[in-house]
Coordinates of C-alpha atoms and ligand atoms in Angstrom, one line a residue:
M23 CA 11.1 -30.1 -3.3
T24 CA 8.7 -29.1 -0.7
K25 CA 6.3 -25.9 -1.3
V26 CA 7.3 -22.7 0.0
I27 CA 5.1 -20.9 1.9
Y28 CA 4.9 -17.2 1.0
L29 CA 3.3 -15.3 4.0
D30 CA 5.2 -11.7 2.4
N31 CA 2.0 -10.7 0.6
A32 CA 2.7 -7.1 1.7
A33 CA 5.8 -7.3 -0.4
T34 CA 4.2 -8.1 -3.6
T35 CA 2.0 -10.8 -4.6
P36 CA 2.6 -13.7 -7.6
V37 CA 0.7 -12.3 -10.8
D38 CA -2.8 -14.4 -10.9
P39 CA -2.7 -16.8 -13.7
A40 CA -6.0 -15.4 -15.1
V41 CA -4.3 -12.4 -14.9
F42 CA -1.2 -13.4 -16.8
E43 CA -3.6 -14.6 -19.5
E44 CA -5.2 -11.4 -20.5
M45 CA -1.8 -9.9 -20.5
R46 CA -0.3 -12.2 -23.0
T47 CA -1.4 -10.8 -26.1
Y48 CA -0.4 -7.4 -25.9
F49 CA 3.1 -8.2 -25.8
S50 CA 3.5 -9.5 -29.2
L51 CA 0.3 -9.6 -31.0
E52 CA -1.6 -6.8 -30.2
F53 CA 1.7 -4.6 -29.5
G54 CA 0.1 -1.1 -30.4
N55 CA 0.4 2.5 -29.3
P56 CA -2.6 3.6 -27.9
M57 CA -1.7 7.1 -29.0
T58 CA -1.7 5.8 -32.9
A59 CA -5.2 5.1 -32.4
G60 CA -7.2 6.6 -35.3
H61 CA -5.3 5.5 -38.1
S62 CA -3.7 2.5 -36.8
S63 CA -5.8 -1.0 -36.0
L64 CA -3.2 -2.1 -33.8
G65 CA -3.6 1.5 -31.7
D66 CA -7.5 1.4 -31.7
A67 CA -7.1 -2.2 -29.9
A68 CA -4.4 -1.1 -27.7
L69 CA -6.5 1.9 -26.8
A70 CA -9.3 -0.1 -26.4
A71 CA -7.7 -2.6 -24.2
V72 CA -6.0 0.7 -21.8
E73 CA -9.4 2.2 -21.5
K74 CA -11.3 -1.2 -20.6
A75 CA -8.4 -1.5 -17.9
R76 CA -9.6 2.2 -16.8
S77 CA -13.2 1.1 -16.2
E78 CA -12.1 -2.0 -14.4
V79 CA -10.1 0.1 -11.8
A80 CA -12.3 3.1 -11.4
A81 CA -15.2 0.3 -10.6
L82 CA -12.9 -0.9 -7.8
V83 CA -12.5 2.4 -6.1
G84 CA -15.8 3.6 -7.0
A85 CA -14.6 6.7 -9.5
N86 CA -15.5 7.5 -12.8
P87 CA -12.9 5.9 -15.4
A88 CA -12.0 9.9 -16.5
Q89 CA -10.8 10.5 -12.7
I90 CA -8.1 7.3 -13.1
A91 CA -4.5 7.9 -14.4
F92 CA -2.3 4.9 -14.7
T93 CA 1.5 5.4 -13.4
S94 CA 4.4 2.9 -12.9
G95 CA 3.1 2.0 -9.6
G96 CA 2.5 3.0 -6.1
T97 CA 5.7 4.8 -5.8
E98 CA 5.1 7.2 -8.9
S99 CA 1.0 7.9 -7.6
D100 CA 2.2 9.1 -4.3
N101 CA 5.3 11.2 -5.7
W102 CA 2.9 12.5 -8.0
A103 CA -0.2 13.4 -5.8
I104 CA 2.2 14.9 -3.0
K105 CA 4.7 16.9 -5.6
G106 CA 2.0 17.8 -8.1
A107 CA -0.8 18.5 -5.9
V108 CA 0.9 20.8 -3.5
E109 CA 2.7 23.0 -6.2
R110 CA -0.9 23.3 -8.2
L111 CA -2.8 24.4 -5.1
A112 CA 0.1 26.5 -3.7
L113 CA -0.1 28.4 -7.2
D114 CA -3.9 28.3 -7.9
R115 CA -4.8 29.6 -4.4
G116 CA -1.5 32.6 -4.3
I117 CA 0.0 30.5 -1.1
R118 CA 3.4 31.4 -0.8
K119 CA 4.5 28.7 1.6
A120 CA 2.0 26.2 1.3
Q121 CA 1.9 23.5 3.7
V122 CA 1.8 19.5 3.4
V123 CA 0.7 17.4 6.4
T124 CA 1.2 13.6 6.8
T125 CA 1.6 10.8 9.3
A126 CA 4.7 9.4 10.8
I127 CA 3.9 5.8 9.8
E128 CA 3.7 6.4 5.8
H129 CA 5.5 4.5 3.1
A130 CA 9.2 6.4 2.4
A131 CA 7.4 7.2 -0.8
V132 CA 5.1 9.8 0.9
L133 CA 7.7 10.8 3.7
G134 CA 10.4 11.2 0.9
S135 CA 7.9 13.2 -1.1
V136 CA 7.4 15.7 1.8
A137 CA 11.1 15.9 2.6
T138 CA 11.4 16.8 -1.1
M139 CA 8.7 19.8 -0.6
Q140 CA 10.5 20.8 2.5
R141 CA 13.9 21.3 0.4
R142 CA 11.8 22.9 -2.1
G143 CA 11.1 25.5 0.3
F144 CA 7.5 24.4 1.4
A145 CA 6.2 23.9 5.1
T146 CA 5.8 20.7 6.5
S147 CA 4.3 18.7 9.2
I148 CA 4.2 14.8 10.3
V149 CA 1.7 13.9 12.9
R150 CA 2.8 10.8 15.2
V151 CA 0.3 7.8 16.0
G152 CA -0.8 6.2 18.7
Q153 CA 0.7 2.9 20.3
N154 CA -2.0 1.2 18.6
G155 CA -0.4 2.1 15.2
I156 CA -3.8 4.3 14.4
L157 CA -3.9 8.0 13.7
D158 CA -5.8 10.4 16.5
P159 CA -7.8 13.0 14.0
E160 CA -7.3 15.5 17.0
D161 CA -3.6 15.5 16.6
L162 CA -4.0 15.8 12.9
R163 CA -6.5 18.7 13.4
R164 CA -3.9 20.2 15.4
A165 CA -1.2 19.8 12.7
I166 CA -3.8 21.9 10.1
R167 CA -3.2 25.3 9.9
P168 CA -4.7 28.0 6.7
E169 CA -2.1 27.4 4.4
T170 CA -2.4 23.6 4.6
V171 CA -3.2 22.8 0.7
L172 CA -2.9 19.1 1.1
V173 CA -3.0 16.1 3.8
S174 CA -1.7 12.8 3.0
V175 CA -3.2 9.5 5.1
M176 CA -2.6 6.1 4.4
H177 CA -5.5 3.8 4.6
A178 CA -3.6 0.7 6.0
N179 CA -0.1 0.7 7.1
N180 CA 2.2 -1.5 5.2
E181 CA 3.9 -2.8 8.2
T182 CA 0.8 -3.2 10.7
G183 CA -1.9 -3.6 8.7
T184 CA -3.6 -0.8 11.1
I185 CA -6.6 1.0 9.1
Q186 CA -6.4 4.7 9.9
P187 CA -9.5 6.8 10.0
V188 CA -9.0 8.3 6.6
A189 CA -12.6 9.6 6.4
E190 CA -12.3 11.7 9.6
A191 CA -8.8 12.9 8.4
A192 CA -10.9 13.9 5.0
R193 CA -13.9 15.9 7.0
I194 CA -11.2 17.4 8.9
A195 CA -8.8 18.6 6.2
H196 CA -12.0 19.5 4.1
E197 CA -13.2 21.6 7.2
R198 CA -9.7 23.7 6.6
G199 CA -10.0 23.8 2.7
A200 CA -7.3 21.2 2.2
L201 CA -7.4 18.1 0.1
L202 CA -6.9 14.8 1.2
H203 CA -4.2 12.3 -0.6
V204 CA -5.0 8.1 0.8
D205 CA -2.1 6.0 -0.2
A206 CA -4.6 2.7 -0.5
V207 CA -1.5 0.6 -2.2
Q208 CA -2.3 -2.2 0.9
T209 CA -6.1 -2.1 1.0
A210 CA -7.2 -1.4 -2.9
G211 CA -8.3 -5.4 -3.7
H212 CA -8.4 -6.6 -0.1
V213 CA -11.0 -4.5 1.6
P214 CA -13.8 -2.4 0.4
V215 CA -12.0 1.2 -1.0
D216 CA -14.6 3.7 -2.2
V217 CA -13.3 7.0 -2.7
A218 CA -16.3 9.0 -1.9
A219 CA -16.7 7.1 1.4
L220 CA -13.3 7.8 1.9
G221 CA -13.5 11.4 1.0
A222 CA -10.4 11.2 -1.0
D223 CA -9.4 13.9 -3.4
F224 CA -6.5 11.4 -4.6
L225 CA -5.6 7.9 -3.9
S226 CA -2.9 5.6 -4.9
I227 CA -2.7 2.0 -5.8
S228 CA -0.4 -0.8 -7.3
A229 CA -0.8 -3.5 -9.3
H230 CA 1.6 -6.0 -7.8
K231 CA -0.1 -5.8 -4.4
F232 CA -3.2 -7.5 -5.6
G233 CA -2.4 -10.2 -8.0
G234 CA -1.5 -7.8 -10.9
P235 CA 2.2 -7.2 -12.5
K236 CA 5.0 -4.8 -10.8
G237 CA 5.6 -1.9 -12.2
V238 CA 2.3 -0.6 -12.7
G239 CA -0.1 1.6 -10.9
A240 CA -2.7 4.3 -10.5
L241 CA -3.8 7.3 -9.5
F242 CA -7.1 8.6 -8.5
A243 CA -7.7 12.4 -8.5
R244 CA -11.3 13.7 -8.0
D245 CA -10.0 16.5 -10.2
M246 CA -7.1 16.1 -12.9
R247 CA -7.0 19.8 -12.8
N248 CA -5.5 19.8 -9.2
L249 CA -2.5 18.2 -10.6
F250 CA 0.8 19.6 -12.2
P251 CA 2.0 16.5 -14.2
L252 CA 5.2 14.6 -12.3
L253 CA 6.3 13.3 -15.6
D254 CA 5.8 15.6 -18.7
G255 CA 5.9 14.1 -22.2
G256 CA 4.1 13.3 -25.4
G257 CA 0.6 13.9 -23.9
Q258 CA -0.6 10.7 -22.7
E259 CA -3.5 10.4 -19.8
Q260 CA -4.9 13.5 -21.4
G261 CA -1.9 15.2 -20.8
A262 CA -1.4 14.7 -17.2
R263 CA 1.5 11.9 -17.7
G264 CA 3.6 11.6 -20.3
S265 CA 5.1 8.3 -21.1
T266 CA 4.4 5.6 -23.5
H267 CA 1.2 3.3 -22.2
N268 CA 2.8 -0.2 -20.6
V269 CA -0.2 -1.6 -22.5
P270 CA 0.2 -5.5 -20.9
G271 CA 0.5 -4.0 -17.3
I272 CA -2.1 -1.4 -17.6
V273 CA -4.1 -4.5 -18.7
G274 CA -3.0 -6.8 -15.9
L275 CA -4.0 -4.0 -13.6
G276 CA -7.5 -3.7 -14.7
A277 CA -7.9 -7.6 -14.8
A278 CA -6.4 -7.9 -11.3
A279 CA -8.8 -5.2 -9.9
R280 CA -11.9 -6.7 -11.8
L281 CA -11.0 -10.3 -10.0
A282 CA -9.7 -9.1 -6.7
G283 CA -13.5 -6.7 -6.5
E284 CA -15.3 -10.0 -7.6
G285 CA -13.8 -11.9 -4.7
L286 CA -13.6 -9.5 -1.7
P287 CA -16.0 -10.4 0.9
G288 CA -15.1 -14.1 1.0
E289 CA -11.6 -13.8 0.9
Q290 CA -11.3 -11.2 3.6
R291 CA -13.4 -13.5 5.9
R292 CA -11.2 -16.2 4.9
L293 CA -8.3 -14.4 5.4
A294 CA -9.1 -12.9 8.9
A295 CA -9.8 -16.5 10.0
L296 CA -6.3 -17.9 8.9
R297 CA -4.5 -14.7 10.3
D298 CA -6.2 -15.5 13.7
H299 CA -5.3 -18.9 13.5
L300 CA -1.6 -18.4 12.6
H301 CA -1.6 -15.8 15.3
E302 CA -2.9 -18.3 18.2
M303 CA -0.9 -21.3 17.2
I304 CA 2.5 -19.6 17.3
A305 CA 1.5 -18.1 20.6
Q306 CA 0.4 -21.1 22.2
R307 CA 3.7 -23.4 20.7
A308 CA 6.1 -20.3 21.3
G309 CA 4.8 -18.2 24.2
R310 CA 6.0 -14.7 25.1
I311 CA 4.7 -13.3 21.9
R312 CA 3.0 -9.8 21.6
A313 CA 1.1 -8.4 18.2
N314 CA 2.3 -4.9 17.4
G315 CA -1.0 -2.6 16.3
D316 CA -4.4 -2.9 17.0
M317 CA -5.9 -6.2 15.9
K318 CA -9.2 -5.2 15.5
R319 CA -8.9 -2.1 13.3
R320 CA -6.6 -3.9 10.9
L321 CA -6.5 -5.6 7.3
P322 CA -7.4 -9.4 7.4
Q323 CA -4.5 -10.7 5.9
N324 CA -1.8 -9.1 8.3
L325 CA 0.0 -10.3 11.6
N326 CA 2.7 -8.4 12.9
I327 CA 4.4 -9.7 15.8
R328 CA 7.2 -9.1 18.3
I329 CA 8.6 -12.5 19.4
D330 CA 10.4 -11.9 23.2
G331 CA 14.5 -12.9 23.0
V332 CA 14.6 -13.5 19.2
D333 CA 16.0 -11.0 16.9
N334 CA 14.0 -11.4 13.5
E335 CA 17.0 -11.7 10.9
P336 CA 18.4 -14.8 12.0
L337 CA 14.9 -16.0 12.5
L338 CA 13.9 -14.9 9.1
M339 CA 16.9 -16.2 7.4
A340 CA 16.2 -19.7 8.9
M341 CA 12.2 -19.5 8.5
S342 CA 13.2 -19.1 4.7
Q343 CA 15.8 -22.0 4.3
A344 CA 12.9 -24.1 6.0
G345 CA 10.4 -22.8 3.0
V346 CA 8.7 -20.1 5.2
I347 CA 9.2 -16.4 3.3
A348 CA 8.2 -13.5 5.8
S349 CA 9.8 -10.3 6.3
G350 CA 11.1 -7.9 8.9
C351 CA 10.1 -4.5 8.3
S352 CA 8.9 -3.1 5.0
A353 CA 10.7 -5.2 1.8
C354 CA 10.7 -1.6 0.5
T355 CA 13.8 -0.2 3.1
A356 CA 15.0 -4.5 3.4
G357 CA 18.7 -4.1 3.7
K358 CA 18.9 0.2 4.3
A359 CA 16.8 0.7 7.3
P360 CA 18.1 -1.0 10.5
V361 CA 14.7 -0.8 12.1
S362 CA 11.2 -0.1 11.1
H363 CA 10.4 3.8 11.6
V364 CA 7.0 2.3 11.7
L365 CA 7.4 0.3 14.8
L366 CA 9.6 3.1 16.4
A367 CA 6.9 5.4 15.7
I368 CA 4.3 3.0 17.5
G369 CA 6.3 3.5 20.7
L370 CA 8.7 0.1 20.1
S371 CA 12.1 0.1 21.7
P372 CA 14.8 -0.4 18.6
G373 CA 15.2 -3.7 20.2
E374 CA 11.7 -4.7 20.2
A375 CA 11.3 -3.5 16.4
R376 CA 14.4 -5.8 15.8
S377 CA 12.1 -8.8 17.4
S378 CA 9.2 -8.2 15.1
I379 CA 8.3 -10.0 12.0
R380 CA 5.2 -9.3 9.7
L381 CA 3.2 -12.5 8.0
S382 CA 1.1 -11.6 5.4
L383 CA -1.5 -13.9 4.0
G384 CA -2.7 -14.1 0.3
T385 CA -5.2 -15.7 -1.9
Q386 CA -3.2 -18.6 -2.5
T387 CA -2.7 -19.1 1.4
T388 CA -4.3 -22.1 2.5
E389 CA -5.2 -23.9 5.8
E390 CA -2.3 -26.5 5.4
D391 CA 0.1 -23.5 5.3
I392 CA -1.0 -21.8 8.1
E393 CA -0.4 -25.3 10.0
R394 CA 2.8 -25.9 8.8
A395 CA 4.1 -22.4 9.1
A396 CA 3.0 -22.0 12.8
G397 CA 5.1 -25.6 13.6
I398 CA 8.1 -24.4 11.5
I399 CA 8.1 -20.9 12.8
A400 CA 7.2 -22.0 16.9
E401 CA 10.2 -24.5 16.7
L402 CA 12.7 -21.8 15.4
I403 CA 11.9 -19.7 17.8
R404 CA 12.4 -22.1 20.4
L405 CA 15.5 -23.0 19.2
L406 CA 16.6 -19.4 18.6
R407 CA 16.0 -18.7 22.3
A408 CA 18.1 -21.8 23.2
T409 CA 21.1 -20.6 21.3
K410 CA 20.6 -16.9 23.0
G411 CA 20.8 -18.8 26.2
Ligands
LIG521 N1 2.7 2.6 -0.4 C1 2.7 1.4 0.2 C2 1.6 1.5 1.7 C3 3.4 0.4 0.0 O1 3.4 -0.6 0.8 C4 4.2 0.3 -1.0 C5 5.0 -0.7 -1.2 O2 5.6 -1.3 -0.7 C6 3.9 1.4 -1.5 C7 3.3 2.7 -1.5 C8 5.0 1.7 -3.2 O3 4.2 0.9 -4.5 P1 5.2 0.0 -5.7 O4 5.8 -0.9 -5.1 O5 3.8 0.0 -6.3 O6 6.1 1.1 -6.0

C-alpha cells in the first residue's frame, strides 16, 4: 500500500508517538483521581501529572499555571469563555443588556455561543472581515458600545489560515472596558502565542491540533473570577469546572505543548517553504488557480485555493482515492454546511467557495509528500476539467 499523504492537519493531527508514550501509564497503572490526592498515593501521582501538564501548557502561551483550566477541547473552551464571561461581567457590572462582539469568520463554536447569548437576551454584533480574510480593527471599533463586555477574535482562521490583528483588537476592546477572548486553536503549537503580547483575557487551545489527543484542551483566563463555570460539578479546577480530570488526555496535552514549543521556530520555516512550493507546483501544472485570503499574514502550514472549473467534492474524493487527504471547508461542518461561511464572508460566490480546497501541512509532511501530492492534485484537476467539458 502506498503511504497516505495527509494534508488535513487543520482538521486534526496524529498523536505524536512521544506524546502517546507519556500518556500510556496514566490509563491503567497510574489511574488515580487527582481529587483523591492527600489520602491516596495514586491520587498524588495523578495530581502531580496534571499540575506538570498545567505548567507545560502555561509555558506554551506565556501564562501562569493558575491561569490555565483544562477542558474537553477547543469547542468547550470557546463556549466557556463566551457564555461564562458574558454572564459574569454583565452581572458584576450591572449591565442589563450586555453585548458580545465577534467576527463573521469565527469557528462555529464561537458563532454558536454568540447566537446562544442572543437567545438568552444579550446583545450581539458580528463584524465583517475584508476580502483578504483579515479583520479591519476600525470595523471592530465601530461595533463596540458602552455595554460591550466581551470581544471574541480568533488568532488565525481555520480555513484560510489568515492571522488576525489580535493585539490591536485587544487595545480597542480594553480602551472601551471590554475583555478579549482569542480562539487560538489553530495557532497554539504552530506559531508563537503569548497571552501578554496578544492582550488576551481569555484564550482557547485544543490538543489534537498540535500532536496531542482529541477531546482535551485548555482555557487561559487572566483572572478566573471573570468566568462563571460552564460545567457545575465536584469542585475540580479550583471550582471553575466540574468533571473528573481526563488525566491521560491532560498529560498528552502537556507533552504536546512542550514538544511543539521546542520545535516551533524551525518547523514554521520548513512548513512555509513546503507550502509555497506546493502552491507553485499546483499553479504551474494545473493553471487557473487563486489563493483565498492573504498569503503573507497567514499560518505557515495553510494553503487554501480556488480552482476554476472544478467542484471541490469530486476533487477531494478523487484525491482521497489517490491517497491525498485534504478538505473543502472546515472539518467541523463537513457534510452539514453546503458552503463555507468563511469563504462567503471574504467575498467569494457560493460557486467559488465550492471550488475551493484547504491543504494543511503538519510535522509529518515531507518534501517528497509535497512533490507527489502536487502531481496527483494537478492531474486530477486536469481530468475533472476535461470531463466537465
Ligand atoms: N476553534 C477553531 C478555530 C477550530 O479550528 C476548531 C476545530 O476545528 C475548534 C475551535 C474546535 O476545537 P475542538 O475540535 O477541540 O473542539
